[in-house]
PDB file of C-alpha atoms in Angstrom:
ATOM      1  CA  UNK A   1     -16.429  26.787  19.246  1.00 53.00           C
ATOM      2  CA  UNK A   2     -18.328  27.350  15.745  1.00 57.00           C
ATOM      3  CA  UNK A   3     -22.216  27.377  15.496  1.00 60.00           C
ATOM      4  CA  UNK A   4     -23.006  25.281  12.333  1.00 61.00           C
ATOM      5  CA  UNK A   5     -26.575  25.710  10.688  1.00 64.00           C
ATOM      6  CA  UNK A   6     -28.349  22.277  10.543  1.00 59.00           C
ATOM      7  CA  UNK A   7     -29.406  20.779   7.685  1.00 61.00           C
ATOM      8  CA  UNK A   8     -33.417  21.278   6.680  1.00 59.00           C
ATOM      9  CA  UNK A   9     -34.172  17.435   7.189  1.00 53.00           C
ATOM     10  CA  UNK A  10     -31.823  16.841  10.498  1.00 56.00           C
ATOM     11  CA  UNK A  11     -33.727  20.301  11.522  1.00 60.00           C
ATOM     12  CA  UNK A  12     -37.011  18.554  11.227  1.00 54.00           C
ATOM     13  CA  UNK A  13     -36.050  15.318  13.019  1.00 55.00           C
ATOM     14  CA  UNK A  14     -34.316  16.726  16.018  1.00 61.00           C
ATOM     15  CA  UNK A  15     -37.764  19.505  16.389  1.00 65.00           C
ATOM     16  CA  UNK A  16     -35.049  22.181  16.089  1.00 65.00           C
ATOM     17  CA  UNK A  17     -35.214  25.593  13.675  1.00 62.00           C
ATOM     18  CA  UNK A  18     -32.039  25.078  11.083  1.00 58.00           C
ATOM     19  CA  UNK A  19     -31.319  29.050  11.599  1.00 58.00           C
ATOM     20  CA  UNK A  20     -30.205  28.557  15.196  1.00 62.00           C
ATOM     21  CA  UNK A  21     -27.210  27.068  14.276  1.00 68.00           C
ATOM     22  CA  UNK A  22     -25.964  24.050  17.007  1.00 63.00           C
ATOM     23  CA  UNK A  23     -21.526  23.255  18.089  1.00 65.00           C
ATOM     24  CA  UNK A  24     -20.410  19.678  17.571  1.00 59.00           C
ATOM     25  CA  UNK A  25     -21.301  19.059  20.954  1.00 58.00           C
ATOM     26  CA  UNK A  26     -25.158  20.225  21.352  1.00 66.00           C
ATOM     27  CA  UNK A  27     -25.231  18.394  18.268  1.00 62.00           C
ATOM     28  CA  UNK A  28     -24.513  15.206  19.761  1.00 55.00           C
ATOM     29  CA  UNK A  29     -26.385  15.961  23.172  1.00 59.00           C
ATOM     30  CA  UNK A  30     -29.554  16.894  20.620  1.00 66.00           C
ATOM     31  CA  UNK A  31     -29.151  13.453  18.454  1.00 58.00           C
ATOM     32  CA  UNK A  32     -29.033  11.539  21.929  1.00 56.00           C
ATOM     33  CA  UNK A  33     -31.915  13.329  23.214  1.00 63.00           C
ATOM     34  CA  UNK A  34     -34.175  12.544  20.569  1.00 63.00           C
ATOM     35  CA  UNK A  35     -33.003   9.301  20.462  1.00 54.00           C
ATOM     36  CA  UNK A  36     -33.886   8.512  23.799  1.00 55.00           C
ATOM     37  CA  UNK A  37     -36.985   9.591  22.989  1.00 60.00           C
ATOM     38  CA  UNK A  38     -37.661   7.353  20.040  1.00 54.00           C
ATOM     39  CA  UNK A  39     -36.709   4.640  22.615  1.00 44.00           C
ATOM     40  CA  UNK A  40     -39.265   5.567  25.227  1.00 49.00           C
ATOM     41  CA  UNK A  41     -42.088   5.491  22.699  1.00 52.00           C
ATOM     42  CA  UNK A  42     -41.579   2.392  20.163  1.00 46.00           C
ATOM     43  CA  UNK A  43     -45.005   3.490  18.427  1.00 48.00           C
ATOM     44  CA  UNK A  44     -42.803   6.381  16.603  1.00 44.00           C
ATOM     45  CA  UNK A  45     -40.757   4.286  15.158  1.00 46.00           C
ATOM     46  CA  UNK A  46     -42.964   3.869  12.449  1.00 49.00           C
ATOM     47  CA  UNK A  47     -41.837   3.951   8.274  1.00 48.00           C
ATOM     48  CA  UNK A  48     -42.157   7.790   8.497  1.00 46.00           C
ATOM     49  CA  UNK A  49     -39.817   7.797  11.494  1.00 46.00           C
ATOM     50  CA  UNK A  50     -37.738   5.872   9.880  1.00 49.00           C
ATOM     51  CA  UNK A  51     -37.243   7.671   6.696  1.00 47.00           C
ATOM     52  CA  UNK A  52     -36.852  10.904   8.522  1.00 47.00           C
ATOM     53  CA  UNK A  53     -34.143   9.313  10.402  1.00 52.00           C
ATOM     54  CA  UNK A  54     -32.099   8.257   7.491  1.00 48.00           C
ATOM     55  CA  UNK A  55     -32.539  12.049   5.948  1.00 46.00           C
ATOM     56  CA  UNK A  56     -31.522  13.255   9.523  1.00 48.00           C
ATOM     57  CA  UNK A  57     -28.355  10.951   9.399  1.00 48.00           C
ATOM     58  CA  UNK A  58     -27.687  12.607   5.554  1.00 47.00           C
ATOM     59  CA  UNK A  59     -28.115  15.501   6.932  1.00 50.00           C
ATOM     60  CA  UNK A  60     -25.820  14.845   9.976  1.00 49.00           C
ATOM     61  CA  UNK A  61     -22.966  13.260   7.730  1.00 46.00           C
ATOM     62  CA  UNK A  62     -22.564  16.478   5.752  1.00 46.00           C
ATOM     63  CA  UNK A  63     -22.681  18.414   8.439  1.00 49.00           C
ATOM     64  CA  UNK A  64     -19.910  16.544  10.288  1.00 45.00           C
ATOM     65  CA  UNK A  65     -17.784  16.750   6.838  1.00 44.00           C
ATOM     66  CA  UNK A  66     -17.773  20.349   7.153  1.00 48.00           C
ATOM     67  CA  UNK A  67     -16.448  20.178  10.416  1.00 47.00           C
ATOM     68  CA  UNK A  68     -13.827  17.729   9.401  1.00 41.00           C
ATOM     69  CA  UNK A  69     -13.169  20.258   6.436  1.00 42.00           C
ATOM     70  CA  UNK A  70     -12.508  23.173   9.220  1.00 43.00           C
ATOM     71  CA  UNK A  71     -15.720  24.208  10.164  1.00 38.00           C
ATOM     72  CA  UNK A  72     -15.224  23.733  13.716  1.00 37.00           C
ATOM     73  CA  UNK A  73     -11.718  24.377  13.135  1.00 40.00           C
ATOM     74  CA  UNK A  74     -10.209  20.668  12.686  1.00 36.00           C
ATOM     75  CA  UNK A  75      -7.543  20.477  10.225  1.00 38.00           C
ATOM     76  CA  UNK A  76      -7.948  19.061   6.456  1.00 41.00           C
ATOM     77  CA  UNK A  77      -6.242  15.383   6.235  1.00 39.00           C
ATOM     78  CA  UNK A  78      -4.978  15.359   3.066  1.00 43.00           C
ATOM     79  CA  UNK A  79      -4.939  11.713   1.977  1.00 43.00           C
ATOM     80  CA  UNK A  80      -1.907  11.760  -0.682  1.00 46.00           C
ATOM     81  CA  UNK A  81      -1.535   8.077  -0.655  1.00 49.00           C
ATOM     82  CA  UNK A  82      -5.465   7.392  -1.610  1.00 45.00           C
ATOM     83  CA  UNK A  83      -5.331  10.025  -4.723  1.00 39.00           C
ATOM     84  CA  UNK A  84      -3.568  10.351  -7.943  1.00 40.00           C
ATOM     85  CA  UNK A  85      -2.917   8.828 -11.127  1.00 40.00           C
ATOM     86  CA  UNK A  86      -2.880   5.255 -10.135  1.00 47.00           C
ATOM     87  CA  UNK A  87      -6.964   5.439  -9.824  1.00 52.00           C
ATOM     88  CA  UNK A  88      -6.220   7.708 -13.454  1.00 60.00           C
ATOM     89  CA  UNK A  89      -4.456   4.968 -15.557  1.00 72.00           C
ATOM     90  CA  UNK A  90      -5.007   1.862 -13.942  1.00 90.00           C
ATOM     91  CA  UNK A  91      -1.013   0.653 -13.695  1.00 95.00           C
ATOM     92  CA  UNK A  92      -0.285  -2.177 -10.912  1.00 97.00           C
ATOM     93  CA  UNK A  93       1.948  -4.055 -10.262  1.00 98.00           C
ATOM     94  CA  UNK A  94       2.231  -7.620  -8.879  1.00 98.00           C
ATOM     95  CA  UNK A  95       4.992  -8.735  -6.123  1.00 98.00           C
ATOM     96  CA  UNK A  96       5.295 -12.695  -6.393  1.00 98.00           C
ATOM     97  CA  UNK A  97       7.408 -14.138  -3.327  1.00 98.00           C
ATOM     98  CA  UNK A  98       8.616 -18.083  -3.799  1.00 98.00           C
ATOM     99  CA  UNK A  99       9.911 -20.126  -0.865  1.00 98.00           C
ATOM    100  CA  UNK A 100      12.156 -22.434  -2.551  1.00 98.00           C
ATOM    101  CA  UNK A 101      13.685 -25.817  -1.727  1.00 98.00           C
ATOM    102  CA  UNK A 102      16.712 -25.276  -0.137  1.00 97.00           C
ATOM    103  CA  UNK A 103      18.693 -28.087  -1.826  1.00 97.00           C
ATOM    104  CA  UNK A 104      16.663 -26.538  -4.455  1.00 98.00           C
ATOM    105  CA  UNK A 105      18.013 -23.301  -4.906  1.00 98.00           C
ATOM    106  CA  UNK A 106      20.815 -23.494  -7.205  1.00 97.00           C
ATOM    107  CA  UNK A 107      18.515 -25.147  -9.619  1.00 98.00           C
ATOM    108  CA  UNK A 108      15.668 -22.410  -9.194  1.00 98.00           C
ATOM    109  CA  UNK A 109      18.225 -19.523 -10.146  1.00 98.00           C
ATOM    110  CA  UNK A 110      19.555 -21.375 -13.078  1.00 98.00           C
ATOM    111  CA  UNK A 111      16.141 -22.157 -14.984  1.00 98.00           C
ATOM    112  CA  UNK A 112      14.856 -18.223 -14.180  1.00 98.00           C
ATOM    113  CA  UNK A 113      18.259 -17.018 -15.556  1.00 98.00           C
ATOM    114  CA  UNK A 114      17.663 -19.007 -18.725  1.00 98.00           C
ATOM    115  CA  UNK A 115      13.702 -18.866 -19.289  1.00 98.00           C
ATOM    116  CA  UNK A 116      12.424 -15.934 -17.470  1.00 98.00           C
ATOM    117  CA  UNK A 117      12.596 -14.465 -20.957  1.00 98.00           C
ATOM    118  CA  UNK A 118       9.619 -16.503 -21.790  1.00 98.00           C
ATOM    119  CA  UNK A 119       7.630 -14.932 -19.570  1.00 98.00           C
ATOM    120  CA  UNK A 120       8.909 -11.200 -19.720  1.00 98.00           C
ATOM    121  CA  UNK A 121       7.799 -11.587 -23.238  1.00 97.00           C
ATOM    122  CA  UNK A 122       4.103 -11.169 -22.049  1.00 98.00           C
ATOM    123  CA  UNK A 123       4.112  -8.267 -19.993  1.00 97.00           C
ATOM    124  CA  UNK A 124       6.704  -6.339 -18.105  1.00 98.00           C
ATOM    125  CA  UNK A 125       9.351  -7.393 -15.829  1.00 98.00           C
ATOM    126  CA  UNK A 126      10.228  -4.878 -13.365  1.00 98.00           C
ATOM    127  CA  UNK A 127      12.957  -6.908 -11.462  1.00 98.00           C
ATOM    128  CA  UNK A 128      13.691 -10.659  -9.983  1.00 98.00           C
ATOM    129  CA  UNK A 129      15.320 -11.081  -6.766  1.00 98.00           C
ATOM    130  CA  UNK A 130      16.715 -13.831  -4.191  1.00 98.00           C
ATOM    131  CA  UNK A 131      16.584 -12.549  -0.467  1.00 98.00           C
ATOM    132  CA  UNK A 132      20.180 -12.411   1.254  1.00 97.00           C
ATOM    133  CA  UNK A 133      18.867 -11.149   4.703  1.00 97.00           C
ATOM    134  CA  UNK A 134      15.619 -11.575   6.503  1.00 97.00           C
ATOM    135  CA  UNK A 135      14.751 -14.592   4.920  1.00 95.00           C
ATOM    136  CA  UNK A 136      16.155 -17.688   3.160  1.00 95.00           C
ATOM    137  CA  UNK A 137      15.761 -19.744  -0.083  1.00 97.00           C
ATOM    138  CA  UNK A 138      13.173 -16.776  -1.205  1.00 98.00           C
ATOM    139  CA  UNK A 139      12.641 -15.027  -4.646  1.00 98.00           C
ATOM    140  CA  UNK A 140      10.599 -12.253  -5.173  1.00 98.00           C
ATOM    141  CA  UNK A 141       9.665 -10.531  -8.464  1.00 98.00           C
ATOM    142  CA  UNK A 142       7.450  -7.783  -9.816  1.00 98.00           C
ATOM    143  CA  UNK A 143       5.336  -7.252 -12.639  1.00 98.00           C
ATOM    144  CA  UNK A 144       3.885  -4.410 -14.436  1.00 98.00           C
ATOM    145  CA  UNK A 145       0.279  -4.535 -15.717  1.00 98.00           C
ATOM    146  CA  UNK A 146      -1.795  -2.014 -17.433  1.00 97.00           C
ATOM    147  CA  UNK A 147      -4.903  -2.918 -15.995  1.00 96.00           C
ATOM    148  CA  UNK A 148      -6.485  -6.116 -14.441  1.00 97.00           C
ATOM    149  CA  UNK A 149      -7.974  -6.763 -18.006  1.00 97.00           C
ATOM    150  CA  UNK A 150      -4.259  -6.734 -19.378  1.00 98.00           C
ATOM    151  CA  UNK A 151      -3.509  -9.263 -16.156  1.00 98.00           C
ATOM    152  CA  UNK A 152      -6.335 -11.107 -17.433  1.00 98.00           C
ATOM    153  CA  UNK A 153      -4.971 -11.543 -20.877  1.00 98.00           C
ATOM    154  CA  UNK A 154      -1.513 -11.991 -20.143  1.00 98.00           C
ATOM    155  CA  UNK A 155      -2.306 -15.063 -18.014  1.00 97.00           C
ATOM    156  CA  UNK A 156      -4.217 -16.505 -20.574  1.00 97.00           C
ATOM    157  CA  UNK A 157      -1.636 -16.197 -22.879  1.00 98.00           C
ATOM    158  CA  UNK A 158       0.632 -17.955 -20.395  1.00 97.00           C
ATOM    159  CA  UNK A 159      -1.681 -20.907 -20.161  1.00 97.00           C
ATOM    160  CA  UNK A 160      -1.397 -21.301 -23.918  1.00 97.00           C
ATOM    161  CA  UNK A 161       2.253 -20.815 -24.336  1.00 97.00           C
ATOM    162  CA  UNK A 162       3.903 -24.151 -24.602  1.00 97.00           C
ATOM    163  CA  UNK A 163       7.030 -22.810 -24.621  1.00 98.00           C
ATOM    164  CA  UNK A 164       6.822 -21.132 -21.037  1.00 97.00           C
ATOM    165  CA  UNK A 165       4.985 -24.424 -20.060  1.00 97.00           C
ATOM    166  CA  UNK A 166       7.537 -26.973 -21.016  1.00 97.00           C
ATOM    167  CA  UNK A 167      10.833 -25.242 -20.315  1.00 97.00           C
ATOM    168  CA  UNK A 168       9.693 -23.187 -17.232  1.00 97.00           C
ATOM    169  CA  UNK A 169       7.110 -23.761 -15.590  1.00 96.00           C
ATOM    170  CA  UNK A 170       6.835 -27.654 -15.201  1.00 97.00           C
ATOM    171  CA  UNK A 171      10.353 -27.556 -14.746  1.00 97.00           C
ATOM    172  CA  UNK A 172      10.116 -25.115 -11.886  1.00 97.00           C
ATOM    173  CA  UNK A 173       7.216 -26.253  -9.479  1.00 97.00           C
ATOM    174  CA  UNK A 174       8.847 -29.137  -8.117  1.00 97.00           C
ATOM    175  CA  UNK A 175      11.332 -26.844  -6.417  1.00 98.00           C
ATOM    176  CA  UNK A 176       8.971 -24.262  -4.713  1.00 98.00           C
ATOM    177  CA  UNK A 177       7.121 -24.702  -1.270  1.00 97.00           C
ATOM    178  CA  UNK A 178       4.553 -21.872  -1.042  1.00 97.00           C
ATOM    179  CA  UNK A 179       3.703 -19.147  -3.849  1.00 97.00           C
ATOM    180  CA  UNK A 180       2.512 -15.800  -2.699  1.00 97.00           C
ATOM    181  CA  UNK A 181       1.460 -12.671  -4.152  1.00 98.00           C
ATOM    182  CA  UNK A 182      -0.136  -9.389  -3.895  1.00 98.00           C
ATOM    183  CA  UNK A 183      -1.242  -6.404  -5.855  1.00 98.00           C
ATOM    184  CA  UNK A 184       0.035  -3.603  -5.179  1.00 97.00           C
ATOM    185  CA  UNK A 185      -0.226   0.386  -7.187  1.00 95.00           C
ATOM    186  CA  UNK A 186       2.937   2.700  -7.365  1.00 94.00           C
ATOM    187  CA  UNK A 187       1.508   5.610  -5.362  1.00 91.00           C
ATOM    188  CA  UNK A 188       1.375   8.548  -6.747  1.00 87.00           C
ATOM    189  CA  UNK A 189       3.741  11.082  -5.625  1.00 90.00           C
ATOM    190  CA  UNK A 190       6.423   8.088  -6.444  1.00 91.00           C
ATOM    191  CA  UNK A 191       7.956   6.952  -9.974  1.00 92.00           C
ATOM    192  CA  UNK A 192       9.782   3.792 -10.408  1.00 95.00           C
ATOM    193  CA  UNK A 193      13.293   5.120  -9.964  1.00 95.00           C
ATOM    194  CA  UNK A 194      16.779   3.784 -11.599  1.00 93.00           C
ATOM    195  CA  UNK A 195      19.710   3.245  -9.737  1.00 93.00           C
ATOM    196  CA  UNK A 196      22.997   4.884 -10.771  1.00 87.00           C
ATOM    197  CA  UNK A 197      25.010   1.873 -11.864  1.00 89.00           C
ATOM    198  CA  UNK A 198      24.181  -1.508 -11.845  1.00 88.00           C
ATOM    199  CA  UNK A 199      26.168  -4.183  -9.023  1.00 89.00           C
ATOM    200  CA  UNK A 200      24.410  -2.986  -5.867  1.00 94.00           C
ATOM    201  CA  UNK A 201      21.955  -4.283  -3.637  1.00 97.00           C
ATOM    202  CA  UNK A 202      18.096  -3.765  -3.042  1.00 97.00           C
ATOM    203  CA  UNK A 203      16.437  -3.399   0.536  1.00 98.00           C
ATOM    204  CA  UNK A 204      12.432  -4.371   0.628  1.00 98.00           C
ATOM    205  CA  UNK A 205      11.312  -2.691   3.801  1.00 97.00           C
ATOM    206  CA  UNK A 206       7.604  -3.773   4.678  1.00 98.00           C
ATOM    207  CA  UNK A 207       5.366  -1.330   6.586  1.00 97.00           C
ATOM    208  CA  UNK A 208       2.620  -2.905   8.132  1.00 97.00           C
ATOM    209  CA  UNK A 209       0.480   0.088   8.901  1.00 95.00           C
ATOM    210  CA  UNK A 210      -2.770   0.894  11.391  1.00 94.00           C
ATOM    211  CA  UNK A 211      -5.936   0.247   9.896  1.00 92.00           C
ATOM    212  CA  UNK A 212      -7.568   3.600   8.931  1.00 87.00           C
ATOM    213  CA  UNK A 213      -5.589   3.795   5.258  1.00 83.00           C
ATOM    214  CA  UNK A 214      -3.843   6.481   3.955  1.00 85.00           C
ATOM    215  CA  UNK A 215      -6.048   9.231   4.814  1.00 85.00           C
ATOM    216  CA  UNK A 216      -5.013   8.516   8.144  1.00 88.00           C
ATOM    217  CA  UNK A 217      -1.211   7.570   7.898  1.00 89.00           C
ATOM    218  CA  UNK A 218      -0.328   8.731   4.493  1.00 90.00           C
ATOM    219  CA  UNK A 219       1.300  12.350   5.082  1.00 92.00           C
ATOM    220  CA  UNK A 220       3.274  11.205   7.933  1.00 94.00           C
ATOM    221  CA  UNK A 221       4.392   8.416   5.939  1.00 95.00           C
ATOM    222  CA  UNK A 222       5.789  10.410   3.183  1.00 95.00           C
ATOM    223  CA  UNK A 223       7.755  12.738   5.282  1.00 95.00           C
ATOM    224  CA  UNK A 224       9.746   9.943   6.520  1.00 95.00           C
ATOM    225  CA  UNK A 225      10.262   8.630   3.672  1.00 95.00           C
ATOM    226  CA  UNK A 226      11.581  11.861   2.099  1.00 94.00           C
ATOM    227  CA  UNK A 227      13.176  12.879   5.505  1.00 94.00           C
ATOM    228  CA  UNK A 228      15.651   9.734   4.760  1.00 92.00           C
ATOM    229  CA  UNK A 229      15.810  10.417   0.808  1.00 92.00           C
ATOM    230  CA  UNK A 230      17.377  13.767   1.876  1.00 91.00           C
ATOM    231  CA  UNK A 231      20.363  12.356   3.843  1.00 91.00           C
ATOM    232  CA  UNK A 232      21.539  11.044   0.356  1.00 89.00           C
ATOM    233  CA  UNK A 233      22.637   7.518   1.340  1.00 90.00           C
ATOM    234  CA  UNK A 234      20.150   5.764  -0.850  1.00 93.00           C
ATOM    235  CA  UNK A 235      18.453   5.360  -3.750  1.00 95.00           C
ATOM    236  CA  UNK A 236      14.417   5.079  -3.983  1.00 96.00           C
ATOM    237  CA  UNK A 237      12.899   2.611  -6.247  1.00 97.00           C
ATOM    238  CA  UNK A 238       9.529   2.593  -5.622  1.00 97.00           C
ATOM    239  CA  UNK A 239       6.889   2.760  -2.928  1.00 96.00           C
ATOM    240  CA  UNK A 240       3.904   0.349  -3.191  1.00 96.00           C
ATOM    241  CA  UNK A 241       0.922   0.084  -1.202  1.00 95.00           C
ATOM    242  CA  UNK A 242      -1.591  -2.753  -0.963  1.00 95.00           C
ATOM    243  CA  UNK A 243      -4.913  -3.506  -2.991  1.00 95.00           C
ATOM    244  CA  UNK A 244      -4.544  -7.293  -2.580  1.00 96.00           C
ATOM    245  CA  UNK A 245      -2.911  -8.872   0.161  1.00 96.00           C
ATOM    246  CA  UNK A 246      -2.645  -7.729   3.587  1.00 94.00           C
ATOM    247  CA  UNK A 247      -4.474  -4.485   3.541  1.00 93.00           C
ATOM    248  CA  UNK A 248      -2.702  -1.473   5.299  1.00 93.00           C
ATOM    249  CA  UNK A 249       0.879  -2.615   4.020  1.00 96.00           C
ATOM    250  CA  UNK A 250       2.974  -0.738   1.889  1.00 97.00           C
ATOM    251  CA  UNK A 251       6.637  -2.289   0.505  1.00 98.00           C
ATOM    252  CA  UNK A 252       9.784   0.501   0.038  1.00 97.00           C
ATOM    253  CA  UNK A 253      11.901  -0.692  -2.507  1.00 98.00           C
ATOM    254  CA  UNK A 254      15.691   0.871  -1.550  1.00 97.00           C
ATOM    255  CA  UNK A 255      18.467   0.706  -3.693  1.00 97.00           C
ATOM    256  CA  UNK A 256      22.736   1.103  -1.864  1.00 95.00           C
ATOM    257  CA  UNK A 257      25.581   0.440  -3.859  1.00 95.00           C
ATOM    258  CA  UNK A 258      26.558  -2.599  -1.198  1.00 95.00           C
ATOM    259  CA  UNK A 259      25.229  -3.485   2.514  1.00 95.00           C
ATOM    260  CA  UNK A 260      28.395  -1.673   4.833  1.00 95.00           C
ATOM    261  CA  UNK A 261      27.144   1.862   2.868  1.00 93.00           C
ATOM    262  CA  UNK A 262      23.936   0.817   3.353  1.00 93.00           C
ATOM    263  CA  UNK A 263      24.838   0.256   7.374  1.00 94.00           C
ATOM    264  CA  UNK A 264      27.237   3.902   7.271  1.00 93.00           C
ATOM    265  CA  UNK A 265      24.248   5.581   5.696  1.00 91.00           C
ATOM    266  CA  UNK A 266      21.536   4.305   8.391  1.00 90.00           C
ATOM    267  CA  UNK A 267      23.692   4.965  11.042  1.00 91.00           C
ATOM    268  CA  UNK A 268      24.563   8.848   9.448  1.00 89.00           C
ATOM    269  CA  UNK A 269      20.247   9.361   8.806  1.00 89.00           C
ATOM    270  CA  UNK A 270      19.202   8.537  12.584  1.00 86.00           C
ATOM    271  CA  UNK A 271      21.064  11.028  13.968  1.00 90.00           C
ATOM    272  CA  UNK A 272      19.762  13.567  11.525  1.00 91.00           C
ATOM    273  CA  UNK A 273      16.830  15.544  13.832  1.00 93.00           C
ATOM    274  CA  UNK A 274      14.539  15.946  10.628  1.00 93.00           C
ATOM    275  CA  UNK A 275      14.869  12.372  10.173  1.00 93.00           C
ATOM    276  CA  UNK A 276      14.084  11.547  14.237  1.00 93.00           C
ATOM    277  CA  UNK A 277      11.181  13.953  13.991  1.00 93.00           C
ATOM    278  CA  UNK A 278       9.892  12.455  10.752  1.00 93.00           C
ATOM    279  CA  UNK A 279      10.119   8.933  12.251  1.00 92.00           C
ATOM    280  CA  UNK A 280       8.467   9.718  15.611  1.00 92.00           C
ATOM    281  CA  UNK A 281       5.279  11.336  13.994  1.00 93.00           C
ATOM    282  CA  UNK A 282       5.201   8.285  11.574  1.00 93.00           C
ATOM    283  CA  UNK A 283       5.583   5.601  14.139  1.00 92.00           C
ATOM    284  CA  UNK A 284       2.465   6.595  15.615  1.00 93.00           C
ATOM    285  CA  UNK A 285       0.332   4.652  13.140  1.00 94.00           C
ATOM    286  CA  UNK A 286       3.255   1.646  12.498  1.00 95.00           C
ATOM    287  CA  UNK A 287       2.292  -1.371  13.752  1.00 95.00           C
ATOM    288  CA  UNK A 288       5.194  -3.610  12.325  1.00 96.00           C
ATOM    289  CA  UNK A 289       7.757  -3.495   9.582  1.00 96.00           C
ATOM    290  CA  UNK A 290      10.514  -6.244   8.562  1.00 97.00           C
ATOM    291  CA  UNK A 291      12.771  -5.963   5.805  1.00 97.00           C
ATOM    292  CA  UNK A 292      14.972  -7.992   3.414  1.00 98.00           C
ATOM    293  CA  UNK A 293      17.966  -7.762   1.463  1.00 98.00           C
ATOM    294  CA  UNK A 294      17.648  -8.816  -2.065  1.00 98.00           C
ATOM    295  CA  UNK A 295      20.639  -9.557  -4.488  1.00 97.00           C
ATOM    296  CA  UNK A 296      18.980  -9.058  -8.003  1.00 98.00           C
ATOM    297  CA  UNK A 297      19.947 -11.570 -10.473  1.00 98.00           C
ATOM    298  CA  UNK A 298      21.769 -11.243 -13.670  1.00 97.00           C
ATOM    299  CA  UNK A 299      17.914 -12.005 -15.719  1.00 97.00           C
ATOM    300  CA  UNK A 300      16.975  -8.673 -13.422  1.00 97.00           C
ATOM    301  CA  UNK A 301      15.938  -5.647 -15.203  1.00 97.00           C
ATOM    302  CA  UNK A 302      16.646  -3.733 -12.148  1.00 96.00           C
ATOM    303  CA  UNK A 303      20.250  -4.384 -11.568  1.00 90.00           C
TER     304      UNK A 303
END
């Protein structure tokens, strides 16, 4: 195991010379030593004591990042999720999910088909939804924003738009039972893909993930998502993780020309070993997922 030279301050508050150089674990046996120590004599733990301590504890945090960069020969997590040009630009989007009436429905559909316009007029629609499978009497829709100032703006517009008021959105409450949404970024290794003709069907799969975040999950999670892009069956749309919401969660947007190639395709990928392998490292951090099958309607940008 490596010998790592202690930092100057940790040096002086564990009574050690930084030359010597110390392994991860006389490290810790030193810190509980001295510790101990502190505990058997309450008079040291005075303001200088407790000033060194917090230098020690700088000094002991970048020593431990150099282990976790390979110093002690641990591997480098690259955190692919957590990095890019969503924290460049500022882009989000926003995935709104209705429960509607059930006798209410019909209705619901009708007034987006013919106002939504209203609203796409303020910022950008990416695509509106009802859910076929996995849930019932749902919509779901996502917006693009450039930032949350441009969120900010765009609802006040909204507010002031009498248009949107009278023809859509009075009109529309009294058929919904619960609103939800969540912000979400694109991340960054993924672009908002197109599918190649319009008439097919979208699959939402939600990944509710452990907590730890991307630098913990986010590699695996990739592969298998590429390992079942390579089969060819389907189409990605986009992958979206969480800001707002339920932390940990990201939402695969799938696109299949209609739900029996969907089925074929699933059937084909989980028999492919690169996807089983992919899947079994990635499962490790999964703690649920669900998924729905959304029809897209004919207001839908995405098609």
């Amino acid at each position: 195991m490596r010998r790592e030279p202690l930092a100057p301050c940790a040096a002086v508050w564990l009574g050690e010379s930084p030359a010597g150089g110390v392994t991860g674990a006389e490290l810790v046996h030193r810190v509980t030593r001295r510790l101990q120590s502190c505990v058997e004599r309450p008079q040291f733990l005075c303001a200088r004591a407790q000033a060194s301590g917090r230098a020690a504890m700088l000094g002991l945090r970048a020593l431990l990042l150099r282990g976790a960069r390979g110093a002690w020969g641990c591997p480098q997590v690259h955190a692919s999720l957590a990095t890019g040009p969503r924290q460049n630009d500022g882009t989000f989007y926003e995935i709104r999910t209705y429960d509607v009436k059930p006798s209410k429905m019909k209705e619901f559909v009708e007034l987006v088909n013919k106002h939504i316009h209203l609203r796409a007029a303020h910022s950008e629609m990416v695509g509106f939804w009802t859910v076929e499978f996995g849930g019932m009497n749902k919509a779901i829709h996502i917006w693009k924003f450039d930032n949350f100032v441009h969120r900010a703006e765009v609802r006040k517009a909204l507010a002031n738009d009498k248009e949107w008021q009278g023809k859509f959105l009075s009109p529309v409450l009294p058929f919904l039972n619960k609103q939800n949404n969540e912000i979400v970024y694109l991340v960054p290794w993924c672009e908002i893909g197109k599918p190649s003709k319009e008439g097919g069907v979208y699959e939402m799969v939600t990944f509710q993930m452990k907590p730890g975040g991307p630098a913990l999950w986010g590699q695996s999670f990739r592969a298998a998502i590429n390992a079942h892009l390579n089969t060819g069956y389907t189409k990605l749309i986009g992958v979206f993780h969480t800001e707002y919401g339920l932390l940990n969660r990201v939402h695969v947007l799938w696109w299949n020309e209609n739900p029996d190639s969907r089925a074929a395709g699933r059937h084909y990928a989980h028999e492919d070993a690169r996807v089983v392998a992919a899947v079994r490292e990635s499962v490790r951090f999964l703690e649920s997922q669900q998924n729905m099958l959304l029809i897209p309607l004919p207001c839908s940008p995405l098609k």
